Short mmCIF file of C-alpha atoms and ligand atoms in Angstrom, two decimals:
data_model
loop_
_atom_site.label_atom_id
_atom_site.label_comp_id
_atom_site.label_asym_id
_atom_site.label_seq_id
_atom_site.Cartn_x
_atom_site.Cartn_y
_atom_site.Cartn_z
CA MET A 16 0.00 0.00 0.00
CA LYS A 17 1.64 3.22 -1.11
CA GLU A 18 -1.26 5.63 -0.68
CA ASP A 19 -1.31 8.03 2.27
CA ASP A 20 -5.01 7.43 2.74
CA GLY A 21 -7.95 5.69 1.11
CA GLN A 22 -9.40 2.23 1.15
CA GLY A 23 -6.39 -0.12 1.01
CA ARG A 24 -7.26 -3.77 1.65
CA GLY A 25 -3.80 -4.93 2.71
CA PHE A 26 -0.06 -4.57 2.25
CA VAL A 27 2.07 -6.00 -0.53
CA CYS A 28 5.86 -5.88 -0.26
CA GLY A 29 7.07 -4.03 -3.35
CA TYR A 30 10.28 -6.08 -3.43
CA HIS A 31 9.25 -9.79 -3.37
CA GLY A 32 5.49 -9.47 -3.42
CA TRP A 33 4.62 -10.98 -0.01
CA SER A 34 1.10 -9.95 0.95
CA TYR A 35 -0.33 -9.10 4.33
CA THR A 36 -3.77 -8.25 5.67
CA LEU A 37 -4.37 -4.81 7.14
CA ASP A 38 -3.70 -6.21 10.61
CA GLY A 39 -0.36 -7.56 9.45
CA LYS A 40 -0.98 -11.29 8.93
CA LEU A 41 1.00 -12.88 6.09
CA VAL A 42 -1.45 -14.35 3.57
CA ALA A 43 0.49 -15.00 0.38
CA VAL A 44 4.10 -15.69 -0.59
CA ARG A 45 5.34 -15.82 -4.15
CA ASP A 46 6.69 -19.31 -5.05
CA LYS A 47 5.54 -20.71 -1.73
CA ARG A 48 6.78 -24.18 -2.73
CA ASP A 49 10.34 -22.90 -2.32
CA PHE A 50 9.77 -22.17 1.38
CA VAL A 51 9.48 -25.70 2.76
CA ASP A 52 7.07 -25.89 5.72
CA ILE A 53 6.83 -22.11 6.04
CA ASP A 54 4.59 -21.16 8.96
CA PHE A 55 2.70 -18.01 7.97
CA ALA A 56 1.74 -17.40 11.61
CA CYS A 57 5.41 -16.75 12.49
CA HIS A 58 5.84 -14.19 9.71
CA SER A 59 3.36 -11.48 10.60
CA LEU A 60 4.39 -7.83 10.40
CA ILE A 61 5.86 -6.58 13.68
CA PRO A 62 3.11 -4.98 15.80
CA VAL A 63 3.74 -1.54 17.26
CA ALA A 64 1.72 0.20 19.93
CA CYS A 65 -0.15 3.21 18.64
CA GLU A 66 -2.47 5.66 20.32
CA THR A 67 -4.14 8.88 19.29
CA LEU A 68 -4.44 12.31 20.81
CA GLY A 69 -7.18 13.95 18.78
CA GLY A 70 -6.29 13.20 15.18
CA TRP A 71 -2.58 12.77 15.88
CA ILE A 72 -1.33 9.19 15.81
CA PHE A 73 1.64 8.40 18.04
CA VAL A 74 3.55 5.18 17.38
CA ASN A 75 5.53 3.64 20.22
CA GLU A 76 8.27 1.26 19.12
CA ASP A 77 8.92 -0.06 22.61
CA GLU A 78 8.05 -3.75 22.18
CA ASP A 79 8.17 -4.70 25.84
CA GLU A 80 6.16 -2.23 27.82
CA PRO A 81 5.01 0.78 25.79
CA GLN A 82 4.15 3.66 28.09
CA PRO A 83 0.54 4.88 27.69
CA LEU A 84 0.47 7.99 25.49
CA ARG A 85 -1.11 10.41 27.98
CA GLU A 86 1.38 9.32 30.63
CA ALA A 87 4.29 9.78 28.17
CA LEU A 88 3.10 13.26 27.15
CA GLY A 89 2.68 14.37 30.76
CA PRO A 90 0.73 17.58 31.52
CA VAL A 91 1.06 18.73 27.88
CA ALA A 92 -1.73 16.34 26.84
CA ALA A 93 -4.30 17.83 29.22
CA GLU A 94 -3.27 21.39 28.29
CA LEU A 95 -3.75 20.64 24.60
CA ASP A 96 -7.35 19.48 25.20
CA GLN A 97 -8.56 23.11 25.12
CA PHE A 98 -7.40 23.28 21.47
CA GLN A 99 -9.81 20.45 20.61
CA PRO A 100 -7.18 18.32 18.86
CA GLU A 101 -9.91 15.95 17.64
CA THR A 102 -11.34 18.71 15.43
CA LEU A 103 -8.09 20.15 14.01
CA THR A 104 -7.58 20.05 10.27
CA LEU A 105 -4.22 19.68 8.52
CA VAL A 106 -3.47 22.87 6.58
CA ASP A 107 0.03 22.31 5.31
CA SER A 108 3.08 20.08 5.79
CA ARG A 109 6.58 20.91 4.73
CA SER A 110 10.09 20.20 5.91
CA TYR A 111 13.43 21.98 5.90
CA ASP A 112 16.93 20.50 5.90
CA VAL A 113 19.42 22.29 8.12
CA GLY A 114 23.18 21.81 8.36
CA CYS A 115 23.50 21.26 12.09
CA ASN A 116 23.00 18.62 14.74
CA VAL A 117 19.33 18.28 15.61
CA LYS A 118 19.92 19.63 19.12
CA VAL A 119 21.33 22.91 17.80
CA LEU A 120 18.03 23.89 16.21
CA LEU A 121 15.94 22.38 18.97
CA ASP A 122 17.78 24.57 21.47
CA ALA A 123 16.76 27.63 19.45
CA PHE A 124 13.09 26.77 19.97
CA LEU A 125 13.41 26.30 23.72
CA GLU A 126 14.54 29.73 24.80
CA VAL A 127 13.90 33.37 23.95
CA TYR A 128 17.28 34.63 25.17
CA HIS A 129 18.35 34.90 21.50
CA LEU A 130 15.46 37.16 20.44
CA LYS A 131 17.33 40.45 20.87
CA SER A 132 20.05 39.58 18.33
CA ILE A 133 18.48 36.98 16.00
CA HIS A 134 14.89 38.24 15.78
CA GLN A 135 15.47 41.95 16.29
CA ASN A 136 13.03 42.98 13.54
CA THR A 137 10.50 40.19 13.98
CA VAL A 138 9.69 38.32 17.20
CA ASP A 139 11.54 40.69 19.50
CA ARG A 140 9.33 43.56 18.37
CA PHE A 141 6.22 41.95 19.80
CA LEU A 142 7.37 39.50 22.50
CA ASP A 143 8.80 40.63 25.83
CA TYR A 144 11.43 37.91 26.33
CA ARG A 145 12.30 39.11 29.84
CA GLY A 146 8.73 38.41 30.96
CA THR A 147 8.94 34.71 30.06
CA THR A 148 7.60 32.14 32.51
CA ILE A 149 9.00 28.63 32.30
CA THR A 150 7.53 25.42 33.65
CA LEU A 151 9.58 22.23 33.73
CA TRP A 152 7.71 18.93 33.88
CA PRO A 153 8.91 15.39 34.54
CA GLY A 154 10.12 13.44 31.52
CA GLY A 155 11.97 16.38 29.94
CA HIS A 156 8.78 18.17 28.85
CA SER A 157 8.36 21.89 29.42
CA ARG A 158 6.31 24.97 28.67
CA MET A 159 7.34 28.54 27.98
CA THR A 160 4.91 31.46 28.18
CA THR A 161 6.11 34.76 26.77
CA PRO A 162 3.97 37.89 27.12
CA ASN A 163 3.32 40.29 24.27
CA ARG A 164 5.02 43.66 24.59
CA ARG A 165 1.63 45.35 24.24
CA PRO A 166 -1.48 43.79 25.74
CA ASP A 167 -3.58 44.62 22.67
CA TRP A 168 -1.08 43.13 20.18
CA VAL A 169 -2.38 40.41 17.87
CA ASP A 170 -0.24 38.33 15.50
CA PRO A 171 -1.01 39.94 12.10
CA GLY A 172 -0.68 36.51 10.46
CA THR A 173 -3.72 35.31 12.41
CA ILE A 174 -6.14 38.22 12.05
CA GLY A 175 -9.31 37.04 10.35
CA LEU A 176 -8.76 33.32 10.96
CA PRO A 177 -11.48 31.44 12.86
CA GLU A 178 -10.73 30.71 16.51
CA ILE A 179 -11.11 27.65 18.70
CA PRO A 180 -13.72 28.86 21.22
CA THR A 181 -12.47 26.80 24.18
CA VAL A 182 -8.97 28.29 24.29
CA THR A 183 -8.35 29.94 27.66
CA GLU A 184 -6.98 33.36 28.47
CA ILE A 185 -3.26 32.62 28.88
CA PRO A 186 -2.63 31.05 25.44
CA ARG A 187 -5.02 33.57 23.91
CA LEU A 188 -3.13 36.60 25.21
CA ASN A 189 0.44 35.29 25.35
CA ASN A 190 2.81 33.18 23.28
CA VAL A 191 2.73 29.71 24.78
CA SER A 192 5.07 27.04 23.48
CA TYR A 193 5.27 23.40 24.54
CA TYR A 194 8.19 21.06 24.25
CA ILE A 195 7.29 17.39 24.13
CA PHE A 196 10.39 15.31 24.84
CA PRO A 197 12.34 14.40 22.83
CA ASN A 198 11.56 16.11 19.52
CA ILE A 199 8.28 18.04 19.26
CA VAL A 200 7.73 21.77 19.75
CA MET A 201 4.25 23.19 19.57
CA PRO A 202 3.25 26.84 20.01
CA PRO A 203 -0.56 26.62 19.89
CA ALA A 204 -2.77 29.67 19.31
CA ALA A 205 -6.55 29.98 19.29
CA THR A 206 -6.36 30.21 15.48
CA GLY A 207 -4.33 27.03 15.05
CA MET A 208 -0.74 25.94 15.35
CA PRO A 209 2.31 24.34 13.83
CA MET A 210 3.58 21.01 15.14
CA LEU A 211 7.33 21.16 14.70
CA VAL A 212 9.06 17.80 14.63
CA PHE A 213 12.85 17.66 14.87
CA TRP A 214 14.63 14.70 13.24
CA PRO A 215 18.33 13.91 13.28
CA VAL A 216 19.63 12.96 9.80
CA THR A 217 23.37 12.64 10.51
CA ASP A 218 25.43 13.91 13.45
CA SER A 219 25.74 17.24 11.70
CA THR A 220 22.52 17.55 9.70
CA MET A 221 18.84 17.55 10.62
CA ARG A 222 15.37 18.01 9.23
CA ILE A 223 12.55 20.01 10.76
CA GLU A 224 9.00 19.08 9.74
CA CYS A 225 6.31 21.72 10.14
CA HIS A 226 2.74 20.46 10.17
CA TRP A 227 0.14 23.23 10.40
CA PHE A 228 -3.27 22.65 11.97
CA SER A 229 -6.37 24.81 11.90
CA PRO A 230 -9.76 24.71 13.57
CA PRO A 231 -12.28 23.26 11.10
CA PHE A 232 -12.58 25.29 7.88
CA GLY A 233 -15.89 27.04 7.25
CA PRO A 234 -17.81 26.60 3.99
CA GLU A 235 -15.29 28.92 2.29
CA GLY A 236 -12.52 26.32 2.84
CA ARG A 237 -8.86 27.00 3.60
CA SER A 238 -8.21 30.70 4.01
CA ASP A 239 -5.46 32.35 1.94
CA LEU A 240 -4.38 33.97 5.20
CA TRP A 241 -2.56 30.71 5.97
CA ASP A 242 -0.04 31.39 3.19
CA LYS A 243 0.88 34.65 4.87
CA ARG A 244 1.07 33.02 8.28
CA ILE A 245 3.31 30.23 7.04
CA SER A 246 5.59 32.62 5.16
CA ASN A 247 5.90 34.79 8.30
CA PHE A 248 6.97 31.66 10.18
CA GLU A 249 9.46 30.77 7.43
CA ARG A 250 11.08 34.17 7.77
CA ILE A 251 11.57 33.55 11.50
CA LEU A 252 12.86 30.05 10.82
CA GLU A 253 15.39 31.49 8.38
CA GLU A 254 16.57 33.84 11.10
CA ASP A 255 16.95 30.86 13.45
CA THR A 256 18.85 28.74 10.97
CA GLN A 257 21.10 31.43 9.45
CA PHE A 258 24.08 30.54 11.67
CA ALA A 259 23.34 26.83 12.11
CA PRO A 260 26.26 25.53 9.98
CA GLN A 261 28.68 27.87 11.75
CA ILE A 262 27.39 26.82 15.16
CA GLN A 263 27.86 23.20 14.10
CA GLU A 264 31.39 23.96 12.96
CA SER A 265 32.24 25.54 16.28
CA LEU A 266 30.80 22.52 18.16
CA GLU A 267 33.14 20.29 16.18
CA SER A 268 36.17 22.52 16.69
CA PRO A 269 38.85 21.53 19.22
CA GLY A 270 38.26 24.95 20.76
CA PHE A 271 34.80 23.92 21.96
CA LYS A 272 34.96 23.11 25.65
CA GLY A 273 31.27 23.02 26.50
CA MET A 274 28.82 25.86 27.02
CA THR A 275 27.36 27.85 29.85
CA LEU A 276 23.60 28.20 29.94
CA CYS A 277 21.73 30.90 31.81
CA TYR A 278 18.55 30.75 33.86
CA GLN A 279 16.48 31.72 30.79
CA GLU A 280 17.80 28.62 28.99
CA ARG A 281 16.89 26.04 31.62
CA ARG A 282 14.50 24.16 29.34
CA ILE A 283 17.55 23.14 27.28
CA TYR A 284 19.39 21.90 30.36
CA HIS A 285 16.25 20.08 31.46
CA TYR A 286 16.02 17.99 28.29
CA HIS A 287 19.72 17.18 28.42
CA GLU A 288 19.25 15.90 31.96
CA GLU A 289 16.42 13.72 30.66
CA PHE A 290 18.56 12.35 27.80
CA ASP A 291 21.22 11.35 30.33
CA ARG A 292 18.59 9.74 32.56
CA ARG A 293 17.19 7.68 29.68
CA ILE A 294 20.60 6.61 28.41
CA GLY A 295 21.82 5.94 31.95
CA ARG A 296 24.26 8.42 33.51
CA ASN A 297 26.80 5.69 34.20
CA ARG A 298 26.92 4.88 30.47
CA ILE A 299 27.96 8.41 29.48
CA ALA A 300 31.51 9.73 29.68
CA ALA A 301 31.90 12.29 32.47
CA ASP A 302 32.70 15.13 30.05
CA LEU A 303 29.60 14.37 27.94
CA ARG A 304 26.91 14.27 30.61
CA VAL A 305 25.30 17.16 32.48
CA GLU A 306 25.24 17.46 36.22
CA PRO A 307 21.62 16.96 37.38
CA VAL A 308 20.68 20.19 39.15
CA LEU A 309 17.07 20.93 38.17
CA ASP A 310 15.17 18.23 40.07
CA SER A 311 13.70 20.52 42.71
CA TRP A 312 12.43 22.93 40.01
CA VAL A 313 10.46 20.29 38.14
CA GLU A 314 6.72 20.55 38.78
CA PRO A 315 4.96 17.32 39.60
CA ALA A 316 2.90 15.99 36.70
FE1 FE2 B 12 14.43 31.85 17.33
#
């Protein structure tokens, strides 16, 4: 089955033509006589756990004991409920290749300390980075809430778009951004949101996928305003990625001896602590792991 959607009745391997039912049972093998005593029951596709949050499907490749989705997402799941994820409609999907390690760009989405120099003429004009409130949650997840510089400011890219009526005051009047460990960033607004997914490609290259979601379209369909909104975002993304290859180069240079993070950047430190925890601190060389210091600042789930 190659289609993204539709009415497929099963799967056929494009290479040797083995066929499977939709639930993964092997039903036909080309030249079966050449597989003496083959037991179809032992050749099913590998099952993976999958759960949904609204229309988003999360696959869990842990074969032994997959953690329930809501538990894995922590408090983010409950906070996203107000955006009615079950009603959201996909507006646009695109991806961008960037010449840096995946963590370099992820870091850029977890703090606003860089606004003053990188986004001088864009984000910094409307967001007050010094007013940011940060919440760290167990499991590496976190939230960042940045106030607008002016209380009556509205993102021009969203004016005229329909709103999700159940969105509460804080995300309506501020810029709220969630980090879902290990690789999703989502800044939801009442008018919709991008889901940004960060993928490593090699040690020094990465891909960011941007999937845009909107409250249900009215009879007029997808608004042209989305093109403007997405191109505004692309301008900001370009600002964020402009130095990525140079940052990567400096990370690889013998002159790089580690970095010092400030209080405003603690979401970055938080996810590095979580990476170490998952890998096992005793399995990481002393100069490659971070000292766990944030435990008492993590809010219970
Ligand atoms: Fe940025």
